[in-house]
Amino acid sequence: MLIEDYALIGDMQSAALVGRDGSIDWLCLPRFDSPACFAKLVGDDSNGFWRLAPSKGETATRRQYAKDTLILETVWETPTGTVKVVDFMPPRHANPDLVRIVEGISGTVEMTTEIRIRFDYGRIVPWVRRADGDLHAIGGPDSVWIHTPVQLRGGGYRHTGTFTVTAGERVPFVFTWHPSHQPRPEPIDAVEELGATRLIWEDWVSRCGYTGPWRDEVVRSLITLKALTYGPTGGIVAAPTTSLPEHIGGIRNWDYRYCWLRDAAMTLDALTDSGYIGEAGAWRDWLLRAVAGRPEDLQVMYGVAGERRLPELTLGWLGGYEGSRPVRIGNGAADQLQLDVYGEVVNCLYQARKMGLPPDDHAWSIARKLLDFLDRSWDQPDEGLWEVRGPRRHFVHSKVMAWVAADRMVRVVEELGRTGPVDRWRAMRDRIHAEVCEKGFDAERGTFTQSYGSRELDAALLLIPIVGFLPPEDPRVTGTIDAIERELMPDGFVLRYPIADSIHVDGLPGAEGAFLACSFWLAEALALVGRKDEALELFERLLALCNDVGLLAEEYDPVEGRQLGNFPQAFTHIHLIRTAQALS
């Protein structure tokens, strides 16, 4: 199953991936970062999945989300009739539920379901028994109930069932998780929850302020970002998956089920620009809790509740997606120094205030402390935006975002009436700007470079006009865009930076695909410099990469013509929205 053959469902606390063959191959409960109970996505059948499809059907005829919702509708047209499977996770009650409803459309269709529950990322085969007509699986701290009128037969550490559905008939399945030490939760009514879930999503989408020509694509991306928000705290995960590879068979496989400050800040920019101010307030509250303490202890990422220790481990019993090993949980990049994050956070707080979020004295105090630290530290080398695992460098993008932090603090004083040492912040802003223009620009080639003294380029340099570091018409901006088009677009899409055996920027072997957000950056930059026709052409090419339900992964392999990396990726959908807004 290709990465783009999956669709997302979720309840704003966790998420599942559903394949075109009707199989749920990834589900972590009760949180995004909890151990998976279906882990076939990064293993094999023995690591858990749940397939529900016609007995003689391979892949679905078509599928779609019910309009403006996260309710997935998968349709099979068979020789004997047509059937639809409706998959969704209702907004949570006491415990997480996953609902699947089989609906007969025409004729009569024989359906088959196969369920292999495996706790702890496919490692634990649970004890399964029947209780009150339902199936109950238990293993360690995890307990699952499956409630359905279909008779499920056990054997070979799996459960299967075959049944028929006729036109107008509905057959529900409800999968409910709860801690094994607690009593069984009350079962929900699948059909009632379908209606309630539909109304909740439609009401949320009705608040969208975007009215441009790409409304469907923007709304689908906004829904995806909302689905990646952990409701109880406001934290936003980068993706709901771990270890989907950046190169098939390679080792660039990372766990993205955490809250990167950068990704979350950019998500909030996209949401606030689309009219969702409440989400900005919830994220600000999460941020203030997560970063509380010394500003020098700021991490680039946290757990969904603000956890700081995210130790990186490998799961040796999982074979990896298409053999791409290792499968990792946790993320060692949490301990890196990435100076650009300070700029992202301060910019997000500034933009949210500009869009109407009420002032908060605590948030302002923390922002001032962050600037105090950055004023002492911006001239240090760091690991940068791309979380390189090689030596620290003076990355130009990191310095530019430090400039953004100082600039936005000045603007808060000048535009929003706050008080602070604005003269010191202006001086800091000027020092950073002068140094970047002196040390980060290659005058011979007419382009900014990835780091001081290097010749390599970096797609993040495209953000220089977007964040306002230099005006779009500046020849240093247009020269950088031209250089990136020449050197980082071998197959029509933008690479993050050059990767070759002779270049050791990130300290890792192997290749990767084109990073999709970078191509959206190029489209936005082209529009800013007046090359709007080229920007539109690139944007439309990027939209054509969306899968059949409008989702995008982290990267794209233009040679093999397939998506790569964790899926769906918030960073990609953020910049789809931002580019659509810019072009509109």
CSV table of N, CA and C in Angstrom, one decimal, residues 193-310:
chain,number,residue,atom,x,y,z
A,193,GLU,N,-23.9,8.8,16.7
A,193,GLU,CA,-22.6,9.5,16.7
A,193,GLU,C,-22.2,10.0,15.3
A,194,LEU,N,-22.6,9.3,14.2
A,194,LEU,CA,-22.3,9.7,12.9
A,194,LEU,C,-22.9,11.1,12.6
A,195,GLY,N,-24.2,11.3,13.0
A,195,GLY,CA,-24.8,12.6,12.8
A,195,GLY,C,-24.2,13.7,13.7
A,196,ALA,N,-23.9,13.3,14.9
A,196,ALA,CA,-23.3,14.3,15.8
A,196,ALA,C,-21.9,14.8,15.3
A,197,THR,N,-21.1,13.8,14.8
A,197,THR,CA,-19.8,14.1,14.3
A,197,THR,C,-19.9,15.0,13.1
A,198,ARG,N,-20.8,14.7,12.2
A,198,ARG,CA,-21.0,15.5,11.0
A,198,ARG,C,-21.3,16.9,11.4
A,199,LEU,N,-22.2,17.2,12.3
A,199,LEU,CA,-22.6,18.5,12.7
A,199,LEU,C,-21.4,19.3,13.3
A,200,ILE,N,-20.6,18.6,14.1
A,200,ILE,CA,-19.4,19.3,14.8
A,200,ILE,C,-18.5,19.8,13.7
A,201,TRP,N,-18.1,18.9,12.7
A,201,TRP,CA,-17.2,19.3,11.7
A,201,TRP,C,-17.8,20.4,10.8
A,202,GLU,N,-19.0,20.3,10.4
A,202,GLU,CA,-19.6,21.3,9.6
A,202,GLU,C,-19.7,22.6,10.3
A,203,ASP,N,-20.0,22.6,11.6
A,203,ASP,CA,-20.0,23.9,12.3
A,203,ASP,C,-18.6,24.5,12.4
A,204,TRP,N,-17.6,23.7,12.6
A,204,TRP,CA,-16.2,24.3,12.6
A,204,TRP,C,-15.8,24.8,11.3
A,205,VAL,N,-16.1,24.1,10.2
A,205,VAL,CA,-15.7,24.6,8.9
A,205,VAL,C,-16.5,25.9,8.5
A,206,SER,N,-17.7,26.1,9.0
A,206,SER,CA,-18.5,27.2,8.7
A,206,SER,C,-17.9,28.5,9.1
A,207,ARG,N,-16.9,28.4,10.0
A,207,ARG,CA,-16.2,29.6,10.5
A,207,ARG,C,-15.0,30.0,9.7
A,208,CYS,N,-14.7,29.3,8.6
A,208,CYS,CA,-13.6,29.5,7.8
A,208,CYS,C,-13.8,30.8,7.0
A,209,GLY,N,-12.7,31.7,7.1
A,209,GLY,CA,-12.8,33.0,6.4
A,209,GLY,C,-12.2,33.0,5.0
A,210,TYR,N,-11.7,31.9,4.6
A,210,TYR,CA,-11.1,31.9,3.2
A,210,TYR,C,-12.1,31.7,2.2
A,211,THR,N,-12.1,32.6,1.2
A,211,THR,CA,-13.1,32.6,0.1
A,211,THR,C,-12.5,32.6,-1.3
A,212,GLY,N,-11.2,32.2,-1.4
A,212,GLY,CA,-10.5,32.3,-2.6
A,212,GLY,C,-10.9,31.1,-3.5
A,213,PRO,N,-10.2,31.0,-4.7
A,213,PRO,CA,-10.5,30.0,-5.7
A,213,PRO,C,-10.1,28.5,-5.3
A,214,TRP,N,-9.3,28.3,-4.3
A,214,TRP,CA,-9.0,27.0,-3.9
A,214,TRP,C,-9.6,26.6,-2.6
A,215,ARG,N,-10.9,26.9,-2.5
A,215,ARG,CA,-11.6,26.7,-1.2
A,215,ARG,C,-11.6,25.2,-0.8
A,216,ASP,N,-11.8,24.3,-1.6
A,216,ASP,CA,-11.9,22.9,-1.2
A,216,ASP,C,-10.5,22.4,-0.7
A,217,GLU,N,-9.4,22.8,-1.4
A,217,GLU,CA,-8.1,22.4,-1.0
A,217,GLU,C,-7.7,23.0,0.4
A,218,VAL,N,-8.1,24.3,0.6
A,218,VAL,CA,-7.8,25.0,1.8
A,218,VAL,C,-8.6,24.4,3.0
A,219,VAL,N,-9.8,24.2,2.7
A,219,VAL,CA,-10.7,23.6,3.8
A,219,VAL,C,-10.2,22.2,4.2
A,220,ARG,N,-9.9,21.4,3.2
A,220,ARG,CA,-9.4,20.1,3.6
A,220,ARG,C,-8.1,20.1,4.4
A,221,SER,N,-7.2,21.1,4.0
A,221,SER,CA,-6.0,21.3,4.8
A,221,SER,C,-6.3,21.8,6.2
A,222,LEU,N,-7.2,22.7,6.3
A,222,LEU,CA,-7.6,23.2,7.6
A,222,LEU,C,-8.2,22.1,8.5
A,223,ILE,N,-9.0,21.3,8.0
A,223,ILE,CA,-9.6,20.1,8.7
A,223,ILE,C,-8.4,19.2,9.2
A,224,THR,N,-7.5,19.0,8.3
A,224,THR,CA,-6.3,18.1,8.6
A,224,THR,C,-5.6,18.7,9.8
A,225,LEU,N,-5.3,20.0,9.7
A,225,LEU,CA,-4.6,20.7,10.9
A,225,LEU,C,-5.4,20.6,12.1
A,226,LYS,N,-6.7,20.8,12.1
A,226,LYS,CA,-7.5,20.6,13.3
A,226,LYS,C,-7.5,19.2,13.8
A,227,ALA,N,-7.5,18.2,12.9
A,227,ALA,CA,-7.4,16.8,13.3
A,227,ALA,C,-6.1,16.5,14.0
A,228,LEU,N,-5.0,17.2,13.7
A,228,LEU,CA,-3.7,17.0,14.3
A,228,LEU,C,-3.6,17.8,15.6
A,229,THR,N,-4.6,18.5,16.1
A,229,THR,CA,-4.6,19.2,17.3
A,229,THR,C,-5.1,18.3,18.5
A,230,TYR,N,-4.3,18.3,19.5
A,230,TYR,CA,-4.7,17.5,20.7
A,230,TYR,C,-5.6,18.3,21.5
A,231,GLY,N,-6.9,18.0,21.4
A,231,GLY,CA,-8.0,18.8,22.0
A,231,GLY,C,-7.8,19.2,23.5
A,232,PRO,N,-7.4,18.3,24.4
A,232,PRO,CA,-7.4,18.6,25.8
A,232,PRO,C,-6.4,19.7,26.1
A,233,THR,N,-5.3,19.9,25.3
A,233,THR,CA,-4.3,20.8,25.7
A,233,THR,C,-4.1,21.9,24.6
A,234,GLY,N,-4.5,21.7,23.4
A,234,GLY,CA,-4.2,22.7,22.3
A,234,GLY,C,-2.9,22.4,21.6
A,235,GLY,N,-2.1,21.4,22.0
A,235,GLY,CA,-0.9,21.1,21.3
A,235,GLY,C,-1.2,20.5,19.9
A,236,ILE,N,-0.3,20.8,19.0
A,236,ILE,CA,-0.5,20.4,17.6
A,236,ILE,C,0.7,19.5,17.2
A,237,VAL,N,0.4,18.2,16.8
A,237,VAL,CA,1.4,17.3,16.4
A,237,VAL,C,1.8,17.6,14.9
A,238,ALA,N,3.1,17.2,14.6
A,238,ALA,CA,3.5,17.4,13.2
A,238,ALA,C,2.9,16.4,12.2
A,239,ALA,N,2.6,15.2,12.7
A,239,ALA,CA,2.0,14.2,11.9
A,239,ALA,C,1.5,13.1,12.8
A,240,PRO,N,0.6,12.3,12.4
A,240,PRO,CA,0.1,11.2,13.3
A,240,PRO,C,0.9,9.9,13.2
A,241,THR,N,2.0,9.9,12.5
A,241,THR,CA,2.7,8.6,12.2
A,241,THR,C,4.2,8.7,12.7
A,242,THR,N,4.8,7.6,12.7
A,242,THR,CA,6.2,7.5,12.9
A,242,THR,C,6.9,6.7,11.9
A,243,SER,N,8.1,7.0,11.5
A,243,SER,CA,9.0,6.2,10.7
A,243,SER,C,8.5,5.9,9.3
A,244,LEU,N,7.6,6.7,8.7
A,244,LEU,CA,7.4,6.6,7.3
A,244,LEU,C,8.6,7.2,6.6
A,245,PRO,N,9.2,6.5,5.7
A,245,PRO,CA,10.6,6.9,5.3
A,245,PRO,C,10.6,8.1,4.3
A,246,GLU,N,11.7,8.8,4.4
A,246,GLU,CA,12.0,9.9,3.4
A,246,GLU,C,12.7,9.3,2.2
A,247,HIS,N,13.1,8.1,2.3
A,247,HIS,CA,13.7,7.4,1.1
A,247,HIS,C,13.4,5.9,1.4
A,248,ILE,N,12.7,5.2,0.4
A,248,ILE,CA,12.3,3.8,0.6
A,248,ILE,C,13.6,3.0,0.8
A,249,GLY,N,13.5,2.2,2.0
A,249,GLY,CA,14.6,1.4,2.3
A,249,GLY,C,15.7,2.1,3.1
A,250,GLY,N,15.6,3.4,3.3
A,250,GLY,CA,16.6,4.2,4.0
A,250,GLY,C,16.4,4.3,5.5
A,251,ILE,N,17.3,5.0,6.2
A,251,ILE,CA,17.2,5.1,7.6
A,251,ILE,C,16.6,6.5,8.1
A,252,ARG,N,16.3,7.3,7.2
A,252,ARG,CA,15.7,8.7,7.5
A,252,ARG,C,14.2,8.5,7.9
A,253,ASN,N,14.0,7.9,9.1
A,253,ASN,CA,12.7,7.5,9.5
A,253,ASN,C,12.5,8.1,10.9
A,254,TRP,N,11.6,9.0,11.1
A,254,TRP,CA,11.5,9.7,12.4
A,254,TRP,C,10.1,9.7,12.9
A,255,ASP,N,10.0,9.9,14.2
A,255,ASP,CA,8.7,10.0,14.9
A,255,ASP,C,8.2,11.4,14.9
A,256,TYR,N,7.1,11.7,14.3
A,256,TYR,CA,6.6,13.1,14.2
A,256,TYR,C,5.3,13.3,15.0
A,257,ARG,N,5.1,12.4,16.0
A,257,ARG,CA,3.8,12.5,16.8
A,257,ARG,C,4.0,13.4,18.0
A,258,TYR,N,4.7,14.5,17.8
A,258,TYR,CA,5.0,15.4,18.9
A,258,TYR,C,4.7,16.9,18.4
A,259,CYS,N,4.9,17.8,19.3
A,259,CYS,CA,4.5,19.2,19.0
A,259,CYS,C,5.8,20.0,18.8
A,260,TRP,N,6.2,20.2,17.6
A,260,TRP,CA,7.3,21.1,17.2
A,260,TRP,C,6.7,22.5,17.4
A,261,LEU,N,7.5,23.3,18.1
A,261,LEU,CA,7.0,24.7,18.3
A,261,LEU,C,6.9,25.4,16.9
A,262,ARG,N,7.9,25.1,16.0
A,262,ARG,CA,7.9,25.7,14.7
A,262,ARG,C,6.6,25.4,13.9
A,263,ASP,N,6.4,24.1,13.8
A,263,ASP,CA,5.2,23.6,13.1
A,263,ASP,C,3.9,24.1,13.7
A,264,ALA,N,3.9,24.1,15.0
A,264,ALA,CA,2.6,24.5,15.7
A,264,ALA,C,2.4,26.0,15.5
A,265,ALA,N,3.5,26.8,15.6
A,265,ALA,CA,3.4,28.2,15.4
A,265,ALA,C,2.9,28.5,14.0
A,266,MET,N,3.5,27.8,13.0
A,266,MET,CA,3.0,28.1,11.6
A,266,MET,C,1.6,27.6,11.4
A,267,THR,N,1.2,26.5,12.1
A,267,THR,CA,-0.2,26.0,12.0
A,267,THR,C,-1.1,27.1,12.5
A,268,LEU,N,-0.7,27.7,13.6
A,268,LEU,CA,-1.6,28.8,14.2
A,268,LEU,C,-1.7,30.0,13.3
A,269,ASP,N,-0.6,30.3,12.6
A,269,ASP,CA,-0.6,31.4,11.6
A,269,ASP,C,-1.7,31.1,10.5
A,270,ALA,N,-1.6,29.9,10.0
A,270,ALA,CA,-2.6,29.5,9.0
A,270,ALA,C,-4.0,29.5,9.5
A,271,LEU,N,-4.2,29.0,10.7
A,271,LEU,CA,-5.6,29.0,11.3
A,271,LEU,C,-6.1,30.4,11.6
A,272,THR,N,-5.3,31.3,12.2
A,272,THR,CA,-5.7,32.6,12.5
A,272,THR,C,-6.0,33.4,11.2
A,273,ASP,N,-5.2,33.2,10.2
A,273,ASP,CA,-5.4,33.9,8.9
A,273,ASP,C,-6.7,33.4,8.3
A,274,SER,N,-7.2,32.3,8.7
A,274,SER,CA,-8.5,31.7,8.2
A,274,SER,C,-9.6,32.0,9.1
A,275,GLY,N,-9.4,32.7,10.2
A,275,GLY,CA,-10.5,33.1,11.1
A,275,GLY,C,-10.6,32.3,12.3
A,276,TYR,N,-9.7,31.4,12.7
A,276,TYR,CA,-9.8,30.5,13.8
A,276,TYR,C,-9.0,31.1,15.0
A,277,ILE,N,-9.5,32.1,15.6
A,277,ILE,CA,-8.8,32.8,16.7
A,277,ILE,C,-8.8,31.9,18.0
A,278,GLY,N,-9.9,31.2,18.2
A,278,GLY,CA,-9.9,30.3,19.4
A,278,GLY,C,-8.8,29.3,19.5
A,279,GLU,N,-8.4,28.7,18.4
A,279,GLU,CA,-7.3,27.8,18.4
A,279,GLU,C,-6.0,28.4,18.7
A,280,ALA,N,-5.9,29.7,18.4
A,280,ALA,CA,-4.7,30.4,18.7
A,280,ALA,C,-4.6,30.6,20.2
A,281,GLY,N,-5.7,30.9,20.9
A,281,GLY,CA,-5.7,31.1,22.3
A,281,GLY,C,-5.4,29.8,23.0
A,282,ALA,N,-6.0,28.6,22.5
A,282,ALA,CA,-5.7,27.4,23.2
A,282,ALA,C,-4.2,27.0,23.0
A,283,TRP,N,-3.6,27.3,21.8
A,283,TRP,CA,-2.2,27.0,21.6
A,283,TRP,C,-1.3,27.9,22.5
A,284,ARG,N,-1.7,29.1,22.6
A,284,ARG,CA,-0.9,30.0,23.5
A,284,ARG,C,-0.9,29.5,24.9
A,285,ASP,N,-2.0,29.0,25.4
A,285,ASP,CA,-2.1,28.5,26.7
A,285,ASP,C,-1.2,27.2,26.8
A,286,TRP,N,-1.2,26.4,25.8
A,286,TRP,CA,-0.3,25.2,25.8
A,286,TRP,C,1.1,25.6,25.8
A,287,LEU,N,1.5,26.6,25.0
A,287,LEU,CA,2.8,27.1,24.9
A,287,LEU,C,3.3,27.6,26.2
A,288,LEU,N,2.5,28.4,26.9
A,288,LEU,CA,2.9,29.0,28.2
A,288,LEU,C,3.2,27.9,29.2
A,289,ARG,N,2.4,26.8,29.2
A,289,ARG,CA,2.7,25.7,30.1
A,289,ARG,C,3.9,24.9,29.7
A,290,ALA,N,4.1,24.7,28.4
A,290,ALA,CA,5.2,23.9,27.9
A,290,ALA,C,6.5,24.5,28.2
A,291,VAL,N,6.6,25.8,27.9
A,291,VAL,CA,8.0,26.5,27.9
A,291,VAL,C,8.2,27.1,29.3
A,292,ALA,N,7.3,26.9,30.2
A,292,ALA,CA,7.5,27.5,31.6
A,292,ALA,C,8.9,27.1,32.1
A,293,GLY,N,9.6,28.0,32.7
A,293,GLY,CA,10.9,27.7,33.2
A,293,GLY,C,12.0,28.6,32.6
A,294,ARG,N,13.2,28.2,32.6
A,294,ARG,CA,14.3,29.1,32.1
A,294,ARG,C,14.2,29.1,30.5
A,295,PRO,N,14.3,30.3,29.9
A,295,PRO,CA,14.2,30.4,28.5
A,295,PRO,C,15.3,29.6,27.8
A,296,GLU,N,16.5,29.4,28.4
A,296,GLU,CA,17.6,28.6,27.8
A,296,GLU,C,17.2,27.2,27.8
A,297,ASP,N,16.2,26.7,28.5
A,297,ASP,CA,15.8,25.4,28.4
A,297,ASP,C,14.7,25.1,27.4
A,298,LEU,N,14.3,26.1,26.6
A,298,LEU,CA,13.3,25.9,25.6
A,298,LEU,C,13.7,24.8,24.6
A,299,GLN,N,12.8,23.9,24.4
A,299,GLN,CA,13.0,22.8,23.5
A,299,GLN,C,12.3,23.1,22.1
A,300,VAL,N,12.7,22.4,21.1
A,300,VAL,CA,12.1,22.6,19.8
A,300,VAL,C,10.8,21.8,19.7
A,301,MET,N,10.7,20.8,20.5
A,301,MET,CA,9.4,20.0,20.5
A,301,MET,C,9.1,19.5,21.9
A,302,TYR,N,7.8,19.2,22.1
A,302,TYR,CA,7.3,18.7,23.3
A,302,TYR,C,6.2,17.6,23.1
A,303,GLY,N,5.9,16.9,24.1
A,303,GLY,CA,4.7,16.0,24.0
A,303,GLY,C,3.4,16.8,23.9
A,304,VAL,N,2.4,16.1,23.6
A,304,VAL,CA,1.1,16.8,23.4
A,304,VAL,C,0.6,17.5,24.7
A,305,ALA,N,1.0,17.0,25.8
A,305,ALA,CA,0.7,17.7,27.1
A,305,ALA,C,1.8,18.5,27.6
A,306,GLY,N,2.9,18.7,26.8
A,306,GLY,CA,4.0,19.5,27.2
A,306,GLY,C,5.2,18.7,27.8
A,307,GLU,N,5.1,17.4,27.6
A,307,GLU,CA,6.2,16.6,28.1
A,307,GLU,C,7.5,17.0,27.5
A,308,ARG,N,8.6,16.9,28.2
A,308,ARG,CA,9.9,17.3,27.7
A,308,ARG,C,10.9,16.1,27.4
A,309,ARG,N,10.7,15.1,28.1
A,309,ARG,CA,11.6,13.9,27.8
A,309,ARG,C,11.0,13.0,26.7
A,310,LEU,N,11.6,13.0,25.5
A,310,LEU,CA,11.1,12.3,24.4
A,310,LEU,C,12.2,11.4,23.9
